[in-house]
XYZ file of C-alpha atoms in Angstrom:
771
model
C -82.948 -78.895 -97.308
C -85.278 -81.017 -99.335
C -82.370 -81.798 -101.610
C -80.303 -83.115 -98.707
C -83.190 -84.786 -97.058
C -84.386 -86.742 -100.176
C -82.952 -89.699 -101.727
C -79.294 -90.209 -102.149
C -79.140 -89.150 -105.755
C -81.254 -86.117 -105.258
C -78.132 -83.983 -104.818
C -76.716 -84.931 -108.083
C -79.932 -84.372 -109.785
C -80.152 -80.997 -108.233
C -76.703 -80.117 -109.420
C -77.557 -81.162 -112.906
C -80.672 -79.046 -112.911
C -78.722 -76.138 -111.542
C -76.113 -76.375 -114.264
C -78.866 -76.421 -116.856
C -80.320 -73.277 -115.305
C -76.990 -71.576 -115.419
C -76.497 -72.381 -119.016
C -79.898 -70.915 -119.801
C -78.976 -67.674 -118.011
C -75.618 -67.487 -119.763
C -77.387 -67.759 -123.102
C -79.725 -64.962 -122.105
C -76.818 -62.810 -121.014
C -74.999 -63.514 -124.217
C -78.056 -62.537 -126.165
C -78.349 -59.408 -124.161
C -74.717 -58.595 -124.690
C -74.889 -59.209 -128.335
C -77.862 -56.882 -128.575
C -76.084 -54.078 -126.715
C -72.549 -54.692 -127.982
C -72.632 -52.021 -130.656
C -73.949 -49.423 -128.331
C -71.244 -50.408 -125.852
C -68.635 -50.074 -128.482
C -69.997 -46.686 -129.457
C -70.077 -45.629 -125.884
C -66.507 -46.758 -125.413
C -65.554 -44.891 -128.497
C -67.262 -41.765 -127.170
C -65.665 -42.331 -123.803
C -62.268 -42.509 -125.282
C -62.891 -39.234 -127.040
C -64.059 -37.622 -123.826
C -61.065 -39.077 -122.047
C -58.658 -36.933 -123.880
C -60.671 -33.811 -123.172
C -61.028 -34.841 -119.577
C -57.263 -35.099 -119.267
C -56.842 -31.611 -120.646
C -59.521 -30.290 -118.355
C -57.921 -32.009 -115.409
C -54.605 -30.428 -116.233
C -56.216 -27.015 -116.539
C -58.157 -27.487 -113.327
C -55.043 -28.673 -111.523
C -53.048 -25.722 -112.819
C -55.808 -23.324 -111.906
C -56.084 -24.885 -108.445
C -52.351 -24.660 -108.000
C -52.288 -21.022 -108.966
C -55.227 -20.327 -106.753
C -53.580 -22.104 -103.829
C -50.389 -20.193 -104.401
C -52.245 -16.912 -104.422
C -54.245 -17.897 -101.300
C -51.228 -18.865 -99.255
C -49.863 -15.301 -99.235
C -53.264 -13.954 -98.331
C -53.642 -16.495 -95.561
C -50.137 -15.692 -94.275
C -50.826 -11.981 -94.269
C -54.144 -12.582 -92.586
C -52.562 -14.742 -89.869
C -49.805 -12.138 -89.396
C -52.409 -9.473 -89.028
C -54.237 -11.534 -86.462
C -51.034 -12.308 -84.538
C -49.920 -8.688 -84.599
C -53.255 -7.528 -83.350
C -53.107 -10.059 -80.475
C -49.516 -9.058 -79.720
C -50.388 -5.410 -79.875
C -53.177 -5.995 -77.413
C -50.875 -7.980 -75.135
C -48.145 -5.366 -75.391
C -50.568 -2.661 -74.477
C -51.665 -4.649 -71.468
C -48.105 -5.443 -70.462
C -47.036 -1.837 -70.827
C -49.859 -0.774 -68.597
C -48.981 -3.356 -65.975
C -45.227 -2.701 -66.252
C -45.776 0.986 -65.785
C -47.491 0.068 -62.567
C -44.900 -2.536 -61.455
C -41.699 -0.993 -62.777
C -41.170 1.439 -59.855
C -41.543 -1.479 -57.459
C -39.000 -3.514 -59.371
C -36.678 -0.556 -59.620
C -36.901 0.022 -55.896
C -36.332 -3.655 -55.177
C -33.370 -3.671 -57.551
C -32.061 -0.628 -55.767
C -32.537 -2.447 -52.475
C -30.514 -5.401 -53.726
C -27.772 -3.132 -55.001
C -27.642 -1.314 -51.662
C -27.386 -4.655 -49.902
C -24.549 -5.716 -52.171
C -22.558 -2.527 -51.553
C -23.367 -2.730 -47.799
C -25.358 0.495 -47.690
C -27.631 -0.974 -45.077
C -29.026 2.245 -43.710
C -30.139 3.287 -47.232
C -31.476 -0.193 -47.790
C -33.696 0.161 -44.743
C -35.028 3.464 -46.085
C -35.715 1.779 -49.415
C -37.575 -1.026 -47.676
C -39.704 1.519 -45.875
C -40.655 3.155 -49.185
C -41.420 -0.207 -50.755
C -43.715 -1.229 -47.938
C -45.545 2.038 -47.555
C -45.741 3.363 -51.107
C -45.036 0.913 -53.913
C -46.011 -2.598 -52.899
C -49.627 -1.754 -52.004
C -50.213 -0.734 -55.671
C -49.282 -4.151 -57.052
C -50.079 -6.376 -54.146
C -52.178 -8.697 -56.374
C -49.076 -10.034 -58.105
C -47.304 -13.061 -56.787
C -43.848 -11.525 -57.018
C -45.047 -8.746 -54.724
C -46.039 -11.301 -52.132
C -42.578 -12.826 -52.415
C -41.047 -9.383 -51.903
C -43.282 -8.719 -48.908
C -42.208 -12.038 -47.399
C -38.518 -11.319 -48.071
C -38.383 -7.833 -46.565
C -38.434 -8.972 -42.862
C -35.754 -11.495 -43.710
C -33.665 -8.744 -45.281
C -34.120 -6.624 -42.164
C -32.877 -9.446 -39.981
C -30.021 -10.021 -42.391
C -29.099 -6.339 -42.172
C -29.190 -6.496 -38.383
C -26.995 -9.594 -38.363
C -24.562 -8.161 -40.895
C -24.335 -4.825 -39.092
C -23.855 -6.608 -35.779
C -21.173 -8.762 -37.373
C -19.486 -5.604 -38.659
C -19.726 -4.144 -35.177
C -18.083 -7.246 -33.730
C -15.356 -6.981 -36.336
C -14.975 -3.330 -35.397
C -14.707 -4.197 -31.707
C -12.108 -6.818 -32.519
C -10.266 -4.339 -34.712
C -10.062 -1.648 -32.054
C -9.016 -4.327 -29.558
C -6.043 -5.058 -31.799
C -5.331 -1.442 -32.649
C -5.811 0.003 -29.163
C -2.115 -0.120 -28.363
C -1.205 1.610 -31.613
C -3.939 4.217 -31.159
C -2.731 4.824 -27.614
C 0.883 5.005 -28.716
C -0.072 7.557 -31.349
C -2.045 9.642 -28.860
C 0.797 9.532 -26.326
C 3.301 10.615 -28.980
C 1.108 13.527 -29.933
C 0.688 14.538 -26.289
C 4.443 14.299 -25.714
C 5.171 16.369 -28.807
C 2.642 18.953 -27.729
C 4.219 19.108 -24.304
C 7.722 19.389 -25.764
C 6.531 22.133 -28.079
C 4.876 24.000 -25.203
C 8.066 23.779 -23.127
C 10.128 25.007 -26.072
C 7.686 27.817 -26.692
C 7.737 28.806 -23.028
C 11.523 28.790 -22.921
C 11.727 30.907 -26.054
C 9.093 33.235 -24.667
C 11.106 33.645 -21.476
C 14.293 34.195 -23.438
C 12.626 36.778 -25.689
C 10.857 38.797 -23.055
C 13.335 38.231 -20.212
C 16.079 40.214 -21.881
C 16.339 43.936 -22.564
C 15.448 44.454 -26.194
C 17.076 47.724 -27.210
C 16.796 49.163 -30.716
C 18.249 47.020 -33.477
C 19.598 44.313 -31.160
C 16.144 43.722 -29.746
C 14.579 43.490 -33.183
C 17.223 41.079 -34.352
C 16.743 38.849 -31.299
C 12.999 38.943 -31.758
C 13.222 38.038 -35.416
C 15.551 35.141 -34.623
C 13.049 33.888 -32.090
C 10.267 34.072 -34.667
C 12.379 32.039 -37.062
C 12.986 29.451 -34.369
C 9.302 29.289 -33.532
C 8.447 28.945 -37.177
C 10.865 26.062 -37.502
C 9.373 24.495 -34.413
C 5.907 24.784 -35.896
C 7.134 23.350 -39.163
C 8.841 20.475 -37.413
C 5.741 19.857 -35.361
C 3.602 19.842 -38.505
C 5.935 17.343 -40.087
C 5.589 15.073 -37.091
C 1.839 15.427 -37.155
C 1.806 14.385 -40.772
C 3.847 11.331 -39.953
C 1.703 10.284 -36.990
C -1.635 8.744 -37.861
C -4.753 9.561 -35.888
C -7.242 7.130 -34.430
C -9.553 7.707 -37.407
C -6.735 6.748 -39.745
C -6.045 3.538 -37.871
C -9.631 2.399 -37.312
C -12.723 2.682 -39.521
C -15.551 3.856 -37.276
C -18.230 3.519 -39.972
C -19.470 0.123 -38.660
C -20.461 1.835 -35.414
C -22.287 4.623 -37.231
C -24.057 2.182 -39.548
C -25.028 -0.144 -36.763
C -26.280 2.734 -34.635
C -28.344 4.140 -37.507
C -29.695 0.739 -38.421
C -30.778 -0.103 -34.911
C -32.197 3.383 -34.506
C -34.244 2.976 -37.668
C -35.408 -0.439 -36.514
C -36.368 0.967 -33.146
C -33.735 -1.079 -31.275
C -31.355 1.776 -30.468
C -31.427 1.065 -26.743
C -30.609 -2.607 -27.327
C -27.610 -1.585 -29.427
C -26.407 0.926 -26.817
C -26.611 -1.667 -24.063
C -24.798 -4.242 -26.195
C -22.052 -1.800 -27.186
C -21.453 -0.618 -23.622
C -21.478 -4.175 -22.287
C -18.903 -5.316 -24.849
C -16.713 -2.296 -24.251
C -16.784 -2.896 -20.496
C -15.607 -6.441 -21.143
C -12.825 -5.105 -23.356
C -11.934 -2.560 -20.683
C -11.451 -5.347 -18.161
C -9.233 -7.217 -20.632
C -7.229 -4.071 -21.372
C -6.793 -3.350 -17.673
C -5.532 -6.872 -16.993
C -1.717 -6.684 -17.075
C 0.690 -9.407 -18.052
C 2.393 -11.155 -15.172
C 5.850 -10.156 -16.459
C 4.920 -6.548 -17.169
C 7.252 -5.215 -14.460
C 10.329 -6.774 -16.064
C 10.683 -4.364 -18.997
C 9.560 -0.855 -19.835
C 7.983 -2.193 -23.023
C 5.519 -4.137 -20.913
C 4.378 -0.930 -19.214
C 4.321 0.952 -22.526
C 2.035 -1.629 -24.144
C -0.205 -1.582 -21.074
C -0.545 2.199 -21.114
C -0.941 2.340 -24.894
C -3.844 -0.108 -24.800
C -5.600 1.869 -22.064
C -5.069 5.200 -23.816
C -6.243 3.675 -27.098
C -9.374 2.374 -25.411
C -10.362 5.744 -23.955
C -9.384 7.688 -27.077
C -11.859 5.528 -29.003
C -14.524 6.094 -26.354
C -13.904 9.839 -26.442
C -14.202 9.807 -30.232
C -17.462 7.837 -30.050
C -18.710 10.263 -27.405
C -18.237 13.266 -29.675
C -19.405 11.804 -32.993
C -22.516 9.940 -31.850
C -25.598 11.019 -30.006
C -26.326 9.008 -26.908
C -24.347 5.863 -27.722
C -21.700 6.928 -25.185
C -22.376 9.589 -22.570
C -20.004 11.588 -20.412
C -21.452 9.929 -17.331
C -20.719 6.515 -18.809
C -17.124 7.405 -19.765
C -16.487 8.981 -16.346
C -17.794 5.898 -14.609
C -15.675 3.672 -16.841
C -12.608 5.849 -16.260
C -13.037 5.827 -12.482
C -13.264 2.040 -12.540
C -10.224 1.843 -14.815
C -8.265 4.359 -12.738
C -8.740 2.339 -9.559
C -7.591 -0.797 -11.354
C -4.617 0.989 -12.962
C -3.452 2.386 -9.634
C -3.748 -1.026 -7.974
C -1.810 -2.674 -10.827
C 0.930 -0.038 -10.786
C 1.255 -0.246 -7.021
C 1.699 -3.995 -7.232
C 4.032 -4.160 -10.215
C 6.132 -1.140 -9.312
C 6.896 -2.788 -5.983
C 8.633 -5.575 -7.934
C 10.950 -3.124 -9.703
C 14.497 -3.174 -8.399
C 16.078 -1.199 -11.238
C 15.857 2.584 -10.680
C 16.204 3.223 -14.410
C 13.122 1.102 -15.016
C 11.219 2.927 -12.262
C 12.249 6.259 -13.801
C 11.068 5.176 -17.232
C 7.829 3.996 -15.634
C 7.401 7.435 -14.069
C 7.945 9.106 -17.447
C 5.398 6.790 -19.010
C 2.873 7.539 -16.266
C 3.376 11.289 -16.778
C 2.851 10.986 -20.547
C -0.081 8.654 -19.914
C -1.669 11.126 -17.491
C -1.022 14.134 -19.725
C -2.532 12.318 -22.705
C -5.730 11.352 -20.930
C -5.956 14.745 -19.267
C -5.941 16.224 -22.747
C -9.044 14.171 -23.490
C -10.806 15.486 -20.399
C -10.199 12.623 -17.976
C -9.204 13.556 -14.375
C -5.723 12.229 -13.529
C -4.942 13.735 -10.111
C -4.875 10.292 -8.532
C -2.152 9.246 -10.966
C 0.053 12.120 -9.852
C -0.658 11.174 -6.243
C 0.448 7.650 -7.134
C 3.682 9.063 -8.524
C 4.596 10.243 -5.051
C 4.242 6.691 -3.819
C 6.332 5.445 -6.735
C 8.835 8.196 -5.950
C 9.401 6.552 -2.579
C 9.855 3.223 -4.359
C 12.245 4.917 -6.795
C 14.244 6.336 -3.901
C 14.396 2.879 -2.341
C 15.746 1.369 -5.566
C 18.222 4.229 -5.827
C 19.333 3.623 -2.277
C 19.831 -0.084 -3.005
C 21.766 0.685 -6.176
C 23.943 3.284 -4.457
C 24.470 0.902 -1.569
C 26.115 -1.468 -4.041
C 28.117 1.400 -5.556
C 29.330 2.480 -2.138
C 30.306 -1.092 -1.269
C 32.243 -1.418 -4.518
C 34.018 1.868 -3.863
C 34.966 0.807 -0.346
C 36.110 -2.608 -1.571
C 38.318 -1.094 -4.262
C 39.860 1.530 -1.978
C 43.419 0.982 -0.799
C 42.870 3.245 2.257
C 45.988 5.201 1.584
C 46.351 8.961 1.045
C 45.921 10.001 -2.576
C 49.309 10.642 -4.196
C 49.526 13.526 -6.679
C 52.659 13.829 -8.749
C 51.998 17.210 -10.371
C 49.635 20.149 -10.584
C 47.517 18.501 -13.264
C 46.752 15.460 -11.119
C 46.052 17.743 -8.181
C 43.515 19.731 -10.213
C 41.819 16.541 -11.357
C 41.252 15.485 -7.762
C 40.139 18.989 -6.716
C 37.654 19.087 -9.610
C 36.000 15.973 -8.216
C 36.060 16.878 -4.544
C 36.030 20.283 -2.810
C 39.255 20.068 -0.836
C 41.096 23.062 0.589
C 44.250 22.965 2.669
C 46.547 26.023 2.535
C 49.342 24.131 4.279
C 49.229 21.349 1.707
C 49.156 23.873 -1.127
C 52.503 25.235 0.075
C 54.143 21.825 -0.218
C 55.956 20.896 -3.392
C 55.036 18.028 -5.686
C 54.840 15.101 -5.362
C 52.626 15.157 -2.296
C 49.729 13.288 -0.794
C 46.196 14.371 -0.039
C 45.054 13.206 3.398
C 41.942 11.318 2.213
C 41.941 8.094 0.230
C 40.547 7.511 -3.254
C 37.076 6.586 -1.998
C 36.327 10.128 -0.736
C 36.039 11.901 -4.136
C 34.305 8.836 -5.555
C 31.725 8.860 -2.746
C 31.216 12.601 -3.215
C 30.693 12.146 -6.964
C 28.235 9.328 -6.376
C 26.234 11.436 -3.911
C 25.946 14.143 -6.578
C 24.939 11.504 -9.130
C 22.309 10.330 -6.676
C 20.961 13.871 -6.410
C 20.791 14.080 -10.199
C 19.034 10.715 -10.356
C 16.576 11.774 -7.668
C 15.942 15.039 -9.503
C 15.021 13.175 -12.686
C 11.991 11.713 -10.969
C 10.841 15.107 -9.704
C 10.670 16.519 -13.217
C 7.236 16.851 -14.867
C 5.399 16.225 -11.601
C 3.829 19.690 -11.669
C 5.499 20.592 -8.362
C 7.074 23.837 -7.276
C 10.812 24.357 -6.972
C 10.458 24.490 -3.197
C 8.802 21.074 -3.101
C 11.434 19.637 -5.440
C 14.187 21.111 -3.274
C 12.584 19.574 -0.197
C 12.296 16.171 -1.896
C 15.937 16.270 -2.993
C 17.168 17.129 0.474
C 15.058 14.430 2.109
C 16.230 11.754 -0.317
C 19.854 12.904 0.089
C 19.463 12.726 3.852
C 18.206 9.163 3.500
C 21.190 8.313 1.328
C 23.594 9.683 3.914
C 21.928 8.589 7.148
C 20.784 5.156 6.039
C 22.626 3.838 2.992
C 26.060 5.406 3.357
C 25.901 5.057 7.134
C 25.075 1.349 6.831
C 27.890 0.811 4.330
C 30.342 2.608 6.602
C 29.215 0.633 9.630
C 29.525 -2.666 7.735
C 32.896 -1.619 6.372
C 34.189 -0.817 9.841
C 33.055 -4.191 11.151
C 34.723 -6.229 8.388
C 37.520 -8.504 9.604
C 40.051 -7.446 6.962
C 39.835 -3.783 7.981
C 42.833 -3.196 10.171
C 43.942 -0.328 12.332
C 45.559 1.520 9.426
C 42.372 1.275 7.398
C 40.297 2.428 10.362
C 42.524 5.461 10.799
C 42.073 6.309 7.131
C 38.286 5.809 7.422
C 38.181 8.335 10.262
C 40.125 10.814 8.137
C 37.833 10.137 5.173
C 34.660 10.709 7.170
C 36.053 13.984 8.447
C 36.522 15.287 4.914
C 33.148 13.954 3.774
C 31.515 15.722 6.699
C 33.182 18.970 5.705
C 31.932 18.498 2.114
C 28.258 18.365 3.159
C 27.950 22.137 2.941
C 29.017 21.930 -0.711
C 26.287 19.361 -1.314
C 23.733 21.793 0.127
C 25.017 24.489 -2.231
C 24.838 21.977 -5.074
C 21.150 21.248 -4.368
C 20.381 24.959 -4.039
C 21.983 25.667 -7.408
C 19.924 22.928 -9.054
C 16.582 24.027 -7.634
C 17.301 27.787 -7.440
C 16.039 27.759 -3.853
C 18.126 29.671 -1.345
C 19.195 27.863 1.807
C 17.914 30.842 3.761
C 14.334 29.952 2.833
C 12.259 29.163 5.881
C 10.957 25.842 4.615
C 14.257 24.600 3.248
C 15.284 21.330 4.873
C 18.878 20.971 5.995
C 21.200 18.086 5.321
C 21.454 16.332 8.634
C 23.748 13.698 7.171
C 26.573 15.146 9.205
C 25.552 12.770 11.969
C 26.275 9.891 9.596
C 29.953 10.723 9.426
C 30.140 11.478 13.108
C 28.534 8.150 13.952
C 30.814 6.355 11.505
C 33.798 8.110 12.972
C 32.749 7.152 16.481
C 32.184 3.587 15.349
C 35.606 3.516 13.691
C 37.165 4.934 16.830
C 35.403 2.304 18.904
C 36.562 -0.366 16.467
C 40.107 0.938 16.766
C 39.900 0.585 20.530
C 38.381 -2.894 20.122
C 40.978 -4.061 17.610
C 43.803 -2.670 19.730
C 42.445 -4.569 22.702
C 42.037 -7.708 20.597
C 45.627 -7.415 19.413
C 46.771 -6.931 23.004
C 44.774 -10.031 23.951
C 46.514 -11.985 21.189
C 49.909 -11.046 22.627
C 48.734 -11.791 26.161
C 47.541 -15.239 25.065
C 51.045 -16.199 23.957
C 52.501 -15.168 27.345
C 54.274 -18.150 28.884
C 55.149 -17.401 32.524
C 56.725 -19.944 34.835
C 54.743 -18.986 37.899
C 56.895 -21.194 40.138
C 60.301 -19.836 39.089
C 62.703 -19.204 41.934
C 64.053 -15.978 40.470
C 63.442 -13.741 37.434
C 65.279 -13.828 34.114
C 66.575 -10.317 34.617
C 64.909 -9.016 31.441
C 61.374 -8.390 30.284
C 59.371 -11.148 28.578
C 59.653 -11.404 24.793
C 55.889 -11.321 24.162
C 55.621 -8.037 26.065
C 58.462 -6.409 24.136
C 56.775 -7.458 20.884
C 53.504 -6.023 22.149
C 55.144 -2.706 23.062
C 56.866 -2.499 19.674
C 53.524 -3.138 17.988
C 51.843 -0.423 20.018
C 54.657 2.014 19.305
C 54.442 1.481 15.506
C 50.646 1.627 15.619
C 50.554 4.918 17.451
C 52.948 6.371 14.913
C 50.205 5.779 12.297
C 47.770 7.609 14.581
C 49.574 10.888 13.992
C 47.029 11.644 11.201
C 44.138 11.212 13.592
C 42.626 14.016 15.625
C 44.649 14.341 18.830
C 41.808 13.352 21.120
C 41.186 10.107 19.209
C 44.835 9.092 19.296
C 45.081 9.912 22.987
C 41.905 7.978 23.775
C 43.187 4.997 21.788
C 46.510 5.077 23.579
C 44.916 5.421 27.004
C 42.409 2.656 26.193
C 45.233 0.343 25.074
C 47.283 0.988 28.194
C 44.275 0.502 30.456
C 43.344 -2.713 28.687
C 46.941 -3.959 28.919
C 47.019 -3.139 32.622
C 43.699 -4.857 33.194
C 44.787 -7.911 31.204
C 48.001 -8.212 33.207
C 46.043 -7.847 36.443
C 43.576 -10.537 35.351
C 46.532 -12.760 34.502
C 47.719 -12.510 38.113
C 44.245 -13.011 39.538
C 43.195 -15.836 37.207
C 41.293 -18.436 39.225
C 43.029 -21.248 37.343
C 46.382 -19.952 38.556
C 46.831 -21.572 41.960
C 50.464 -20.788 42.830
C 52.750 -17.810 42.294
C 56.350 -17.624 43.392
C 58.249 -14.507 44.329
C 60.509 -15.043 41.336
C 57.399 -14.915 39.065
C 56.367 -11.701 40.798
C 59.777 -10.253 40.095
C 59.620 -11.291 36.443
C 56.116 -9.849 36.167
C 57.428 -6.654 37.714
C 60.058 -6.339 34.978
C 57.266 -6.543 32.358
C 55.213 -3.907 34.119
C 58.299 -1.669 34.266
C 58.531 -1.904 30.451
C 54.883 -0.950 30.196
C 55.531 2.065 32.395
C 58.535 3.049 30.318
C 56.385 2.859 27.194
C 53.734 5.046 28.816
C 56.315 7.597 29.895
C 57.851 7.762 26.374
C 54.793 9.715 25.168
C 53.815 7.400 22.280
C 51.000 9.843 21.485
C 51.588 13.554 22.067
C 49.214 15.602 24.133
C 49.184 13.823 27.494
C 49.808 15.990 30.492
C 52.394 14.779 33.014
C 52.170 11.117 33.975
C 48.520 10.733 32.905
C 49.285 7.738 30.717
C 51.379 6.052 33.426
C 48.403 6.151 35.774
C 46.903 3.347 33.643
C 49.385 0.998 35.388
C 49.107 2.509 38.880
C 47.022 -0.374 40.223
C 49.607 -2.925 39.094
C 52.501 -0.813 40.281
C 51.172 -0.377 43.832
C 50.208 -4.048 44.044
C 53.632 -5.227 42.863
C 55.423 -2.728 45.111
C 53.460 -4.032 48.065
C 54.621 -7.587 47.430
C 58.112 -6.696 46.316
C 58.814 -4.533 49.401
C 56.598 -6.692 51.597
C 55.296 -3.573 53.205
C 52.170 -4.964 54.784
C 52.395 -2.946 57.951
C 52.252 0.297 55.989
C 49.411 -0.996 53.820
C 47.309 -2.101 56.776
C 48.103 0.988 58.782
C 47.288 3.475 56.007
C 44.341 1.559 54.526
C 41.375 3.833 53.860
C 43.393 7.021 53.987
C 43.616 9.296 50.942
C 47.353 9.640 51.436
C 47.962 5.902 51.538
C 50.947 4.735 49.540
C 48.954 1.733 48.403
C 45.642 3.481 47.927
C 44.861 1.622 44.641
C 45.418 -1.864 46.082
C 42.145 -3.560 46.802
C 42.192 -5.860 49.864
C 40.497 -8.692 47.951
C 43.102 -8.404 45.187
C 45.948 -8.470 47.675
C 44.345 -11.370 49.539
C 43.920 -13.404 46.350
C 47.519 -12.929 45.309
C 48.861 -13.517 48.832
C 46.960 -16.790 49.148
C 48.458 -17.975 45.844
C 51.926 -17.160 47.175
C 51.062 -18.826 50.494
C 49.993 -22.035 48.742
C 53.172 -21.940 46.723
C 55.302 -21.637 49.873
C 53.730 -24.707 51.389
C 54.436 -26.910 48.409
C 57.609 -25.401 47.017
C 59.142 -24.084 50.281
C 59.381 -20.649 48.768
C 59.203 -19.144 52.257
C 61.469 -21.699 53.802
C 64.058 -19.018 54.501
C 61.524 -17.121 56.536
C 60.741 -20.141 58.611
C 64.394 -20.837 59.145
C 65.446 -17.316 59.899
C 62.404 -15.994 61.592
C 59.316 -18.058 62.258
C 57.581 -14.921 63.472
C 57.418 -13.752 59.883
C 55.318 -16.739 58.942
C 52.973 -15.865 61.708
C 52.919 -12.325 60.342
C 51.726 -13.685 56.979
C 48.956 -15.554 58.697
C 48.056 -12.410 60.559
C 48.045 -10.343 57.301
C 45.814 -12.895 55.629
C 43.367 -12.718 58.505
C 43.385 -8.927 58.485
C 42.883 -8.822 54.730
C 39.977 -11.231 55.049
C 38.433 -9.041 57.728
C 38.838 -6.018 55.425
C 37.221 -7.899 52.569
C 34.365 -9.059 54.788
C 33.891 -5.533 56.074
C 33.710 -4.219 52.547
C 31.114 -6.824 51.562
C 28.982 -6.037 54.640
C 29.239 -2.333 53.925
C 28.207 -2.941 50.347
């Protein structure tokens, strides 16, 4: 600092002094170096010598160190391996100890998982129980055990859900397979029934005959062969038909029941199962709306119901408490009421007897099948009697159509047979016997028309059809015989009677047809006894049995015959009316034509030809028809005279009318129908004859004098009738001067007419007062 603080040149001076100091030190150093230079050189020389040795030593040391390191590495490696092995050995020992403790738990859990995978849920639950109670408490300190403990309830719930899902699948499966199960069960029941019937028949054949010596042994051995074949055939069928167990796997129910039982929820499962099955029962019992249209609809309905109860019966016998007999009986009673209601409703829609018959057969198989499983079916057989009535109604409707077709196709002419062969064909169809006809030579004619044997055949077919329904109803021969006779009576008295009555009333049925219908009904009535024999032969019930009903269908043919006779009388009268309507009298004619009217001659010719046809009728019918026609003709002619619209009648018209009445009397006296005694038929015109005679003869004094006496010549002339006709003639005389000759010749006669009119009026008035 003093250097910098002094005078300006102080620095330079300082530097100069410093350089001089440095040079002094350098000289001292140089001196020092020169003094020690030789020693330094010697030391360097010695150092160089040592350097070479040091290099050698370094190489030796390095080599020794290398060899030592190489030898130490192996030792160190072995030592580290020993240490590691000892640690590993200790760890292994520990692990082995712990694994020996945990391994059973893991094995059990692995087993649990495997059982879950193969769906052995009941075993899995048992495994869980062992894990919880025996194994897991030993190793509960490990975390994996806690995880297991937490998973076990979840697995239980999973098992419950899976088993319930399997149960639902099972319920769905049996819902789909119920019809097939039922069909299988019904086939087996039907085969068993067929086999039993065959066995019974063969038993009866074997033991119902006299088995003597070798013949008996031969017959018996043949029967054994037949039975053996039957058994073999039956076994073959059984092999072909699958059982319910083959069609449906019931293991889900067993598993689910066991699982819920193990879990303590058995009652919950039972309630769930029964509830679901009740729902399915309601679905099964619900028929399709079109079920009544085809037999397949009924078959599916019955198959589903049978399948349902076959499954329930199987569950009842293979499980404990899941389904009880009380439960199945209650379910069956509910189902039976529904089934009966459904069948009542749908069978009432059936109009085809074949369909009703097939329905009956299905019901019988259905009832037999369920009866084989222990279900009471008496109400079903009671229902069959109701359906039998429906079946008979459908049969009656069907046969009504058949009868109508037969009547429509009939030509209402006697059946011609050209030779013996044709005659035998007709006789084979209808029991006809006539010794007189047998004596005649061919060709000849049978009195009835073609409809008679056809009707007889159809009645027998009806009996066969009615018998088909009575089969398999577990009824005695007497009851079947009674049912057949009652249904046959209905056919005759209602269906055939109605068809006959409608036939008789048809407009196109003329007098010839009516005559043939009367003949036909006579032969059908005679054939009724053969129908009774026919029924007796079918049922093996003698007609002498006390309770045997009789065929009262005879009244049908009698009523039809009476109706036909009445229709004959009606049609004859109608035909007479038609002829009367075309009558064209000139009621003011001065004198008659001298011959009968044309319409009346045509009418008489018609009556004559008609009564010739009546020769085939019973005599009484023909006579009644003839008498009725004559009486109606007489009444019509009388009404023609007394018609209120007819105001005037001349004597010439009376004379012409008299000629017509004479022709009527001639016709009556010609005996158009044999069998009348004396002038019985002519008496039909007695009223007209006496009236006309009174006016023609003008015999009023006799009439008035003898009036009221039994011997009166004009006993049948009523005063009111005579008065009516006389007044018409009186009016005619005033306008047409018909009685002018009387006034000219004898005016007293005119006064006589007035007197007669007054007397007739007094008679009429007296009669009315007396009445």
